[in-house]
mmCIF file of C-alpha atoms in Angstrom:
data_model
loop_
_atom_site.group_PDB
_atom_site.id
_atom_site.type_symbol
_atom_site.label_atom_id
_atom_site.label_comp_id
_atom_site.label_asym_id
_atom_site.label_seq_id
_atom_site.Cartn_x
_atom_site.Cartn_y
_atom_site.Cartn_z
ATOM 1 C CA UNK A 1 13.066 97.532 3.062
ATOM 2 C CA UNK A 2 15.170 96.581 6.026
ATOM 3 C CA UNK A 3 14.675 96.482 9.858
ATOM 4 C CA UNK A 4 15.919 96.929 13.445
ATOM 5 C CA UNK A 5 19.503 97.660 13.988
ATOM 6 C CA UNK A 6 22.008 95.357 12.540
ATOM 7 C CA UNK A 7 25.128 96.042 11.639
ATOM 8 C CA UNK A 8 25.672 95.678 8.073
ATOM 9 C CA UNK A 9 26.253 91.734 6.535
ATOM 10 C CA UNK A 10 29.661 92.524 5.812
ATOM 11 C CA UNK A 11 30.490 93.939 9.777
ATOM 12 C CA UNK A 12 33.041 92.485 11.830
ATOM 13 C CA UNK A 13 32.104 88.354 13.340
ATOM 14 C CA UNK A 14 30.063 88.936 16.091
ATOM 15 C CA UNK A 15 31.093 87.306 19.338
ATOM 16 C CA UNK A 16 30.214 83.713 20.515
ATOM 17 C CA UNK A 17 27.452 83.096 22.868
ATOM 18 C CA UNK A 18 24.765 84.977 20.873
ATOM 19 C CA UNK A 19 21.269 85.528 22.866
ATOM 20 C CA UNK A 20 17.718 84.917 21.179
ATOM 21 C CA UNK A 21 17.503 89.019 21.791
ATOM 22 C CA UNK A 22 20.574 89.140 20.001
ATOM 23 C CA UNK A 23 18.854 87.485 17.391
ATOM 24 C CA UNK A 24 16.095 89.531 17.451
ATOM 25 C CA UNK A 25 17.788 92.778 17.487
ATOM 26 C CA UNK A 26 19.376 91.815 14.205
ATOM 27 C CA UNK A 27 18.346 93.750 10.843
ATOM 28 C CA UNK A 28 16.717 91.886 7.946
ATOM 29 C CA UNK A 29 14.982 92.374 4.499
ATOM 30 C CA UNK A 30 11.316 92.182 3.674
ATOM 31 C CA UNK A 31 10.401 88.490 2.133
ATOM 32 C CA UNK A 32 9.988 89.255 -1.512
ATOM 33 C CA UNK A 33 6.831 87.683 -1.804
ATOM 34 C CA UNK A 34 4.034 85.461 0.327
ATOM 35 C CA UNK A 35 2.940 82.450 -0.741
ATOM 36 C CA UNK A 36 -0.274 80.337 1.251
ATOM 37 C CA UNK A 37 -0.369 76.650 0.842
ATOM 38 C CA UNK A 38 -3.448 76.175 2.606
ATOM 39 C CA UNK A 39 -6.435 78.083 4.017
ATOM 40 C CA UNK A 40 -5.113 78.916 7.552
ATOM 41 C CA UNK A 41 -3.511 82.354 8.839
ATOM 42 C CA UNK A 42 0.144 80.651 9.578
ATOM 43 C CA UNK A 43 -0.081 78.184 6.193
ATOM 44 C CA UNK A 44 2.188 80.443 4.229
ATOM 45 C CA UNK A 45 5.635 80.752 3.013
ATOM 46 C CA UNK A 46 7.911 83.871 2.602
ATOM 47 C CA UNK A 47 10.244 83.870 -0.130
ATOM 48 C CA UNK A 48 13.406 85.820 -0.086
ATOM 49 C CA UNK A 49 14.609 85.999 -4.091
ATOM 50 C CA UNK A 50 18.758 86.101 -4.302
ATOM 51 C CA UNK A 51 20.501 89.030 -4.574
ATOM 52 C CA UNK A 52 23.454 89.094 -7.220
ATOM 53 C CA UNK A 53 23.524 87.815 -10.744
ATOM 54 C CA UNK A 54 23.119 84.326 -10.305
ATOM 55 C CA UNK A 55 21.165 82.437 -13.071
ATOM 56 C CA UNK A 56 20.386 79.466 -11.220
ATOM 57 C CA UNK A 57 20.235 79.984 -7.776
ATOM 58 C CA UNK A 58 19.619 77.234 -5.156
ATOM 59 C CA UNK A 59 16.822 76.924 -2.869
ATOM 60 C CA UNK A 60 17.508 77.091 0.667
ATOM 61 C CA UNK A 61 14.021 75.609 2.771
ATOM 62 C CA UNK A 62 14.346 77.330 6.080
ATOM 63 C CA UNK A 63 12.208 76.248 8.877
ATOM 64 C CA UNK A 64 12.419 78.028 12.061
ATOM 65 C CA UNK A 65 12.823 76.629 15.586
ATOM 66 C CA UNK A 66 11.401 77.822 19.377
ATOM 67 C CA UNK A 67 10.168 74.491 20.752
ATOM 68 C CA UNK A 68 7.109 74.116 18.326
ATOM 69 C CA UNK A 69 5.411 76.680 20.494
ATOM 70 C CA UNK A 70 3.159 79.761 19.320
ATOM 71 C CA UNK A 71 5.100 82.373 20.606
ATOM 72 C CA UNK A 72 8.142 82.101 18.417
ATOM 73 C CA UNK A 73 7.226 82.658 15.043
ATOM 74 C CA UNK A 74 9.025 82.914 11.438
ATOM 75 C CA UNK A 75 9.897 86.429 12.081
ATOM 76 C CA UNK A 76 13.353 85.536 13.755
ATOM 77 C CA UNK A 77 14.375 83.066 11.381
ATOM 78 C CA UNK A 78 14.413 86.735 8.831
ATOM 79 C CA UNK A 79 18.047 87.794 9.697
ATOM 80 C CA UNK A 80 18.895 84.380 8.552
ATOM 81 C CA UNK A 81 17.065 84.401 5.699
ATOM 82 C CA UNK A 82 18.401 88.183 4.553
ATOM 83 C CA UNK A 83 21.827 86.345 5.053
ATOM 84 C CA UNK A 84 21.507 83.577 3.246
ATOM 85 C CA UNK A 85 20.056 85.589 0.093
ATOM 86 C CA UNK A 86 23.031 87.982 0.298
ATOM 87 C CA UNK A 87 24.825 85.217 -0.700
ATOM 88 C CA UNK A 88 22.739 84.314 -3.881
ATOM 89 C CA UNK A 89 20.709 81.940 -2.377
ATOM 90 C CA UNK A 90 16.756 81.884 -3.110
ATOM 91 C CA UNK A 91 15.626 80.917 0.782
ATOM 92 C CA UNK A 92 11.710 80.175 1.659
ATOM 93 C CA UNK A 93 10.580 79.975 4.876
ATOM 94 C CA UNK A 94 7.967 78.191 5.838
ATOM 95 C CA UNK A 95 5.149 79.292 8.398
ATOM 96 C CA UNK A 96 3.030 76.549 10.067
ATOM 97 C CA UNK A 97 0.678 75.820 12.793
ATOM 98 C CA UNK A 98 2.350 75.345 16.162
ATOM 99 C CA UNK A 99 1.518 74.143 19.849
ATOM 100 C CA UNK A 100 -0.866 76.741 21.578
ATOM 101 C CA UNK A 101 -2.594 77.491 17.840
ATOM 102 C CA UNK A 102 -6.186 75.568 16.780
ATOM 103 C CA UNK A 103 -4.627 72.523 14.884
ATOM 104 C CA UNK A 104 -0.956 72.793 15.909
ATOM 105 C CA UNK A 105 0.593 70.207 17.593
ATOM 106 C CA UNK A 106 -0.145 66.464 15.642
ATOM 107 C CA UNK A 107 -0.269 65.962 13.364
ATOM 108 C CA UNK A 108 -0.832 69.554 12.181
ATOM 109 C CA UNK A 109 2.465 70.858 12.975
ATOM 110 C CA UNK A 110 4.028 68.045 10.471
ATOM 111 C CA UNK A 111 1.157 68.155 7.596
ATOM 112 C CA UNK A 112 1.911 72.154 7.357
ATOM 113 C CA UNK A 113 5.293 71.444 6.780
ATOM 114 C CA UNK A 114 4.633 68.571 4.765
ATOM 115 C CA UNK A 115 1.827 70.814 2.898
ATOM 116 C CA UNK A 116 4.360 74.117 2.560
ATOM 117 C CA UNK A 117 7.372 72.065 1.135
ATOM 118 C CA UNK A 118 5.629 70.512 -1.626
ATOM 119 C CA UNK A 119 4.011 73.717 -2.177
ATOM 120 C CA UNK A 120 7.614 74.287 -3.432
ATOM 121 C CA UNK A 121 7.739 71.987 -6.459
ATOM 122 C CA UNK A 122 5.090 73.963 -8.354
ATOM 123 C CA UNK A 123 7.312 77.323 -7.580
ATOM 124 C CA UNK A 124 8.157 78.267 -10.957
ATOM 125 C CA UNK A 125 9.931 81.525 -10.700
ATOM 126 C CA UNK A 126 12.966 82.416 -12.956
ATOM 127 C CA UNK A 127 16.461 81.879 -11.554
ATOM 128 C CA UNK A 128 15.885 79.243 -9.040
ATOM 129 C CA UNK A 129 16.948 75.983 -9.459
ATOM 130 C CA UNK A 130 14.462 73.849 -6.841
ATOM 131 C CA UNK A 131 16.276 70.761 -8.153
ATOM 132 C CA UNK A 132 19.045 71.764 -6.161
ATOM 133 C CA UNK A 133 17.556 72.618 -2.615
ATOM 134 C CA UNK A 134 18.903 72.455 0.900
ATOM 135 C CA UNK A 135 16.377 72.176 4.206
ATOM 136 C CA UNK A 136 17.776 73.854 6.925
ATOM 137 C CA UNK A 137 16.266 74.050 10.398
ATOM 138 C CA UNK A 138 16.980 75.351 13.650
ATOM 139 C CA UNK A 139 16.494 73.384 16.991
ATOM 140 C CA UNK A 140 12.745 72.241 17.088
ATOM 141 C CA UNK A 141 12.459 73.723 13.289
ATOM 142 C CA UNK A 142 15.983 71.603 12.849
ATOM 143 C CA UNK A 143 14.007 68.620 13.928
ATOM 144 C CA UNK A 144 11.156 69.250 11.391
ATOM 145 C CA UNK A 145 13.597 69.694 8.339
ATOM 146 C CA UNK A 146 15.270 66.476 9.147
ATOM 147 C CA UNK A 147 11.777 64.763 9.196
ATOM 148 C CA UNK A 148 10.930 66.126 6.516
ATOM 149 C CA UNK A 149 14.053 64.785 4.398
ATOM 150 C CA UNK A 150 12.898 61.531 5.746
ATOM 151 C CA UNK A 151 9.087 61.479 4.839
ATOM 152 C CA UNK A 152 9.540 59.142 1.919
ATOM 153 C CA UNK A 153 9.949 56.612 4.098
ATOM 154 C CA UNK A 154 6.246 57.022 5.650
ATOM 155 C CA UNK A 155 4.196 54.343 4.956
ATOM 156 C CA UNK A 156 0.434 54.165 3.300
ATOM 157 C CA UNK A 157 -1.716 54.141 6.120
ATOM 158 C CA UNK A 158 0.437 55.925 8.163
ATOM 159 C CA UNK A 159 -1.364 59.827 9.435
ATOM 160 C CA UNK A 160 1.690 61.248 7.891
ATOM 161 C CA UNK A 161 2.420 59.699 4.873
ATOM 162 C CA UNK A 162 1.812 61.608 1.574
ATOM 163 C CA UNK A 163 2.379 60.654 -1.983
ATOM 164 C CA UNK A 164 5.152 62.217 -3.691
ATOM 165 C CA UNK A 165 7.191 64.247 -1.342
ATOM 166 C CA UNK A 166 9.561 66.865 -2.274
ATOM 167 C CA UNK A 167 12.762 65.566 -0.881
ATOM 168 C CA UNK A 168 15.826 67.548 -1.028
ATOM 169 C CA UNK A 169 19.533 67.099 -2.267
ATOM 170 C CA UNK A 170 20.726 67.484 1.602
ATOM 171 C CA UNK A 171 19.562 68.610 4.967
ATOM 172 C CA UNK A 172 21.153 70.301 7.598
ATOM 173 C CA UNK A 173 19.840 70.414 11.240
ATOM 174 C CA UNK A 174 21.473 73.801 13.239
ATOM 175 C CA UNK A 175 21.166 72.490 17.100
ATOM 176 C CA UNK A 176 18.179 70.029 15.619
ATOM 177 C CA UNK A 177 15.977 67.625 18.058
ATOM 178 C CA UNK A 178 16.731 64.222 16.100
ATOM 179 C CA UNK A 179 15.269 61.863 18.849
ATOM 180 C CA UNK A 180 11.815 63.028 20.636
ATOM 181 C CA UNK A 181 11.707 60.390 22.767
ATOM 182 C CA UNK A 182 14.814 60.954 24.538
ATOM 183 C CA UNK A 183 14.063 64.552 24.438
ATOM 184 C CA UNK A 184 10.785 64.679 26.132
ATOM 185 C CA UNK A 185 12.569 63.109 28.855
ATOM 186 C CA UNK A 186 14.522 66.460 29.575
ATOM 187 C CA UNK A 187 13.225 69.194 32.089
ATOM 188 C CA UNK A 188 14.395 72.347 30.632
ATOM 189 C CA UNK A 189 11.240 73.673 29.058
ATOM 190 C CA UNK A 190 11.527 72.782 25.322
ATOM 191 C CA UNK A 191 12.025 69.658 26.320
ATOM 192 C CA UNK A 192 8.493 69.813 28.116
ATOM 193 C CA UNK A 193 6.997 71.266 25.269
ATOM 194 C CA UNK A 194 7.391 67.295 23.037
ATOM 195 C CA UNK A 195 4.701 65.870 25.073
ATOM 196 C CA UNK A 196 2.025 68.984 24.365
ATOM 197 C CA UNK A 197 3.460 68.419 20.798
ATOM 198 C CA UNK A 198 3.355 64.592 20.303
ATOM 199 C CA UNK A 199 0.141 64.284 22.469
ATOM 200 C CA UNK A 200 2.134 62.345 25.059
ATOM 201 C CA UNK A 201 5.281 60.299 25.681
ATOM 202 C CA UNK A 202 6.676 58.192 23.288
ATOM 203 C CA UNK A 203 5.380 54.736 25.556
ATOM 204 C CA UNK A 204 1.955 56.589 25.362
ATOM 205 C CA UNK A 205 1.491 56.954 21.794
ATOM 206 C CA UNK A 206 4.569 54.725 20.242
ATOM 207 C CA UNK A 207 3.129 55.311 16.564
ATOM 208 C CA UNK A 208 3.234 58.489 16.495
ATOM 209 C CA UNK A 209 7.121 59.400 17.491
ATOM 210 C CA UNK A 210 8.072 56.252 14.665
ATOM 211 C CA UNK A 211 6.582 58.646 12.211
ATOM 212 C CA UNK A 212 7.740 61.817 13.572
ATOM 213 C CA UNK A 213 11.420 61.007 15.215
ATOM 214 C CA UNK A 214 14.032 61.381 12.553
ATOM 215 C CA UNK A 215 16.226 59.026 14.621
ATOM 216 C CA UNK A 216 13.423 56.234 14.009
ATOM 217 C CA UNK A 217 12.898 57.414 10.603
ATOM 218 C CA UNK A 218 16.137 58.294 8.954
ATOM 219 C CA UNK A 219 16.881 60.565 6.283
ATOM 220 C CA UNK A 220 16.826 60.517 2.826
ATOM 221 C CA UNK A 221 19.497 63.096 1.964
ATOM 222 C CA UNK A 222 22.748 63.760 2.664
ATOM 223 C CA UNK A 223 22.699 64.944 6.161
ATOM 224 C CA UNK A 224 25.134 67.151 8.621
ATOM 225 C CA UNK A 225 24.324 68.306 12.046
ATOM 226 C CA UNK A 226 26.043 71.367 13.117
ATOM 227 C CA UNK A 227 26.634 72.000 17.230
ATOM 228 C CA UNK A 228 27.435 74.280 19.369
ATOM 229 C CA UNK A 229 29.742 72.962 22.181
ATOM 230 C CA UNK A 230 27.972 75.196 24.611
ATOM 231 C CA UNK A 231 24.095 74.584 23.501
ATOM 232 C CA UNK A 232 22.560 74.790 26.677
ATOM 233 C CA UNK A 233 18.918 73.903 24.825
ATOM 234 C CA UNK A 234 19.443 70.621 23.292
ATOM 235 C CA UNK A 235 21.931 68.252 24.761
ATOM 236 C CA UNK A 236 24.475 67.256 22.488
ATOM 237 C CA UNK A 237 23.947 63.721 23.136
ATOM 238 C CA UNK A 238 20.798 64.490 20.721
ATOM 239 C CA UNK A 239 23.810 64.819 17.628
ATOM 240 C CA UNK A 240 24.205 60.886 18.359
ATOM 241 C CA UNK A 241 21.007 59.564 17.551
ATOM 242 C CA UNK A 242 21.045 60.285 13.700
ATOM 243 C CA UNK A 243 23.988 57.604 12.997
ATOM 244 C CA UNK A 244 23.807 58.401 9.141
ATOM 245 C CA UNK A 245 24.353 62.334 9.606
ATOM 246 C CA UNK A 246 27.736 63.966 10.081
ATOM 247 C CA UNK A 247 27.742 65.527 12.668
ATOM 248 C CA UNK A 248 30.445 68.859 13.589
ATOM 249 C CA UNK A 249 30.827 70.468 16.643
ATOM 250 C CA UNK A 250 31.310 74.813 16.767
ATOM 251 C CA UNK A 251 33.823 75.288 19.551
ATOM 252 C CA UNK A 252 32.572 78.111 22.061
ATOM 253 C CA UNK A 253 29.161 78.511 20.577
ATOM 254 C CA UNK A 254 26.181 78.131 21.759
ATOM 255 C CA UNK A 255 21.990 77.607 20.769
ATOM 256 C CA UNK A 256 21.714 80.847 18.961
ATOM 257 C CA UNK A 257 25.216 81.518 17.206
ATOM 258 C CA UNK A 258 24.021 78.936 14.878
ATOM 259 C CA UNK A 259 20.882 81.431 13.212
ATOM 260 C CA UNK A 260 22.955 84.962 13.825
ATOM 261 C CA UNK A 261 25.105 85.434 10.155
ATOM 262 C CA UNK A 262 27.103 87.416 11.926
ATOM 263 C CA UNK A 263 29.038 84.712 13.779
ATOM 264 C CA UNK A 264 31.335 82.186 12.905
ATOM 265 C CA UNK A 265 28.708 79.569 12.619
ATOM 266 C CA UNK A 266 27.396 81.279 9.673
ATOM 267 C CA UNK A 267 30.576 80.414 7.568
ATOM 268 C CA UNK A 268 30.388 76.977 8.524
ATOM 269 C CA UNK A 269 26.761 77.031 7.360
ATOM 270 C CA UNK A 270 27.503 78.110 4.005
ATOM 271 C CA UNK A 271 30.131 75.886 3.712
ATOM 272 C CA UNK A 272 28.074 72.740 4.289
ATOM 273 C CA UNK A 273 25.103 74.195 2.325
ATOM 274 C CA UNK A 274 28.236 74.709 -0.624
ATOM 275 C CA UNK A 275 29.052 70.973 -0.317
#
């Protein structure tokens, strides 16, 4: 079943400069199936199986953005996900608890997306090949794909660490928040939102943005960092503090061309995810 109003996948490239009602107004595909990881109403994952013929389809882990907060769900991360599984991909999206929600914030923000990627190693449906996966993530959700291609390199004793981590062939941050510190510093208001997420500034609770900054932690895929030269939501200066990623640069788009598969930005995502 599809929704909303989009133009059909295969329309004309939509102008740069996309809106987050833009977004929103776009038409998408019902997940194929639900799965819950743990016991709480936003511990789930949608699933979104590939359409085509493809025997062995790749997994793409797609974690949405909207600055960690409550009031931007998975649901606009769906056009994306329809897109990506028009082009054979198998794409699950993870749900998780978020700032404003009982447990969100830390460290339950991180352990449900810790807790809903593993989930993914026991997913044994025909077809997908989950030894070939990609995380992707979108601005704050950008920032919690690249941690989580990192999380191997949590120690024992640290709040985040877990044993055995699903860690994927490569990870690609759209607009993605590598360095919370810096970040928090900012006064547009996802950049207020790190504080209410981290449970203070980075000189209040050092410890905890070590474990949770991919620009302390590093990565332990291949990583690329995709921009848009007019991202008026996270600076670009944020693209620097990853040294091991490569990083590219969309001339003339901005925050939200990067999760609208009818832009330009979309061909450069399947590109990388290709590579």
């Amino acid at each position: 079943m599809m929704h909303s109003g989009m133009r059909a996948s295969t329309a004309e490239a939509a102008p740069w400069q996309q809106s987050f009602s833009d977004v929103l107004a776009l038409e998408w595909r019902e997940p194929d199936l639900s799965r819950s990881y743990g016991p709480g109403a936003e511990q789930f994952v949608e699933v979104w199986l590939p359409n085509g013929t493809n025997d062995s389809a790749p997994l793409i882990v797609l974690i949405h953005g909207g600055c960690w907060l409550d009031e931007y769900d998975v649901g606009h991360i769906r056009p994306l996900a329809t897109g990506l599984a028009n082009q054979g991909y198998a794409v699950c999206a993870p749900e998780y608890r978020r700032v404003g929600q009982d447990g969100g914030g830390w460290p339950g923000t991180f352990l449900d997306i810790a807790e809903g990627v593993d989930s993914l190693k026991a997913l044994d449906i025909a077809g997908i090949d989950i030894d070939r996966t990609v995380f992707v993530g979108h601005s704050a959700g950008g920032h919690l794909a690249l941690w989580a291609a990192g999380r191997e390199r949590l120690k024992p004793g640290q709040e985040l660490y877990r044993e055995n981590p699903f860690i994927p062939r490569g990870v690609i941050g759209l607009a993605a928040i590598t360095d919370l510190a810096s970040y928090a510093k900012g006064n547009n208001s996802c950049q207020q939102v790190t504080s209410r997420l981290m449970g203070g500034l980075a000189e209040d609770n050092p410890a905890r943005y070590e474990q949770a900054s991919p620009s302390r932690l590093g990565t332990s895929a291949q990583t690329v960092l995709l921009w848009g030269d007019q991202d008026s939501v996270v600076p670009a200066d944020q693209a620097g503090k990853l040294p091991s990623a490569t990083v590219k640069t969309i001339k003339d788009a901005g925050h939200f061309d990067l999760i609208h598969p009818q832009t330009g930005a979309f061909d450069l995502l399947l590109a990388d995810i290709k590579r």
